[in-house]
Coordinates of C-alpha atoms in Angstrom, one line a residue:
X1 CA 183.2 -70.4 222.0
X2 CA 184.8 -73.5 221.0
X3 CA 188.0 -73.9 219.0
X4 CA 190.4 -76.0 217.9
X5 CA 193.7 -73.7 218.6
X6 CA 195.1 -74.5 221.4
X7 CA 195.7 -71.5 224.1
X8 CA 199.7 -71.1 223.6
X9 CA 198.4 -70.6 219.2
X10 CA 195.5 -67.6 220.5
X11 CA 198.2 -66.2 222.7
X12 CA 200.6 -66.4 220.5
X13 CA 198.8 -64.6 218.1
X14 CA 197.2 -61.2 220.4
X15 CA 200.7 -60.6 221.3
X16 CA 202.2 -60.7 217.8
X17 CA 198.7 -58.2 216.5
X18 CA 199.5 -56.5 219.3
X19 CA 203.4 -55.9 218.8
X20 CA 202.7 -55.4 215.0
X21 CA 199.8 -52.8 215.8
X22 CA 202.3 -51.3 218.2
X23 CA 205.1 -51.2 215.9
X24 CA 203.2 -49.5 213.7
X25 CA 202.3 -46.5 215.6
X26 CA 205.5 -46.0 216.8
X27 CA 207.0 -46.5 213.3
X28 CA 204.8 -43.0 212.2
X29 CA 206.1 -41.6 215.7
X30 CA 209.7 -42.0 214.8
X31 CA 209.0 -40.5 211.3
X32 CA 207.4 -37.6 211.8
X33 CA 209.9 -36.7 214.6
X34 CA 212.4 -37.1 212.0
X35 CA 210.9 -34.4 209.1
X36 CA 211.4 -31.5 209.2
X37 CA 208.5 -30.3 206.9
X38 CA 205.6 -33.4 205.8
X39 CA 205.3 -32.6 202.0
X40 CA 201.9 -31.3 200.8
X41 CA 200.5 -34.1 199.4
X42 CA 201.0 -36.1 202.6
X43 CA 199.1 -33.9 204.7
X44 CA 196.3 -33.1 201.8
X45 CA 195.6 -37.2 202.2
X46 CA 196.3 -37.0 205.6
X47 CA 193.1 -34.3 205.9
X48 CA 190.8 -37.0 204.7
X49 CA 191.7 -39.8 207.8
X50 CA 189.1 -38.9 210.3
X51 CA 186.6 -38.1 208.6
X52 CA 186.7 -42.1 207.0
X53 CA 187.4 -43.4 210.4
X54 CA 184.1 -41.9 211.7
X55 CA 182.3 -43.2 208.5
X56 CA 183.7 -46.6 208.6
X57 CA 182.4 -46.9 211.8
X58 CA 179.0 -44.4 212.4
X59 CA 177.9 -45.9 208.7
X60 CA 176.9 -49.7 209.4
X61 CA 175.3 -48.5 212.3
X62 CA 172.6 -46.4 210.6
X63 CA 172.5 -49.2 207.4
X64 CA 173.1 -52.5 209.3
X65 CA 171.8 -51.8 213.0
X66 CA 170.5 -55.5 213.4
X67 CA 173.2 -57.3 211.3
X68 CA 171.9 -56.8 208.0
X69 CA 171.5 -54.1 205.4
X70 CA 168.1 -52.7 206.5
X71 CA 166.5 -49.9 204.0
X72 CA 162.7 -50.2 204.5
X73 CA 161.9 -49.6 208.5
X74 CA 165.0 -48.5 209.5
X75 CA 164.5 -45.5 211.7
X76 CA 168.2 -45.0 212.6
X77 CA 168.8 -44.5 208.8
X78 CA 166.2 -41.9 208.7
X79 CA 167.4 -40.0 211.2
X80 CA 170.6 -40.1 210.4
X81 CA 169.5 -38.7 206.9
X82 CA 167.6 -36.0 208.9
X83 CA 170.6 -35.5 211.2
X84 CA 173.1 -34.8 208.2
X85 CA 170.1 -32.4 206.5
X86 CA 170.5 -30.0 209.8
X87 CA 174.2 -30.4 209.6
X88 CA 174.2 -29.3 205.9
X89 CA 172.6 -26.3 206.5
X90 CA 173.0 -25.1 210.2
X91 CA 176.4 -26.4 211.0
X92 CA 175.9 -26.7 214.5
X93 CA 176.5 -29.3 216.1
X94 CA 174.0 -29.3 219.2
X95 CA 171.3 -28.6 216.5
X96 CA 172.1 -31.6 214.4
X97 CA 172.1 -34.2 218.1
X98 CA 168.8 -33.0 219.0
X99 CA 166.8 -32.8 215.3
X100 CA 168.7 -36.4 214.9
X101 CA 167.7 -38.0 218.3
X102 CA 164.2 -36.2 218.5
X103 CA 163.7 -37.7 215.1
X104 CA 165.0 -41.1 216.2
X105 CA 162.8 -41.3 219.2
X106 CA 159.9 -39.2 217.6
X107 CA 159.9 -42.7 214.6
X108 CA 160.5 -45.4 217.5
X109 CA 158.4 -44.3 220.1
X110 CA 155.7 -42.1 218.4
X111 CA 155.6 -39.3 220.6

């Protein structure tokens, strides 16, 4: 890819992301190695991090698989609807992989 930026301007900028992304990290390191006790309400909001991590990125996946929002023909979507249906009322995980995946290939190969 062409650009304009010179390489000493890209460089420039990966290493200061990259010691601003460190900084952070460490910054939460340094602070919770300093309380003694994270107050409740911390930790309640803390609860909800990885489950929006995993949405943020399973979600365009199953909506956007070829770049754009795809509703109509979209057989990841529908098995990933199926998927969360086993999960919703087995709660196993192996169960929900292979209802979700025998549902994705049964839609895009028609076994």
């Amino acid at each position: 890819m062409v650009t304009e930026y010179g390489p000493v301007s890209i460089w420039s900028v990966v290493v200061a992301l990259g010691v601003l992304t460190f900084s952070i990290r460490a910054s939460f390191i340094y602070l919770f190695g300093r309380i003694d006790e994270v107050p409740d309400r911390l930790s309640n909001a803390l609860r909800f991090v990885p489950p929006a991590v995993f949405a943020a990125l399973a979600v365009p996946a199953f909506v956007a698989p070829e770049g754009a929002i795809a509703v109509v023909g979209n057989e990841r979507l529908v098995a990933g609807v199926v998927a969360a249906a086993v999960t919703w009322y087995v709660d196993d995980v192996f169960a929900t992989i292979v209802v979700g995946m025998g549902t994705l290939w049964i839609l895009r190969f028609g076994l």
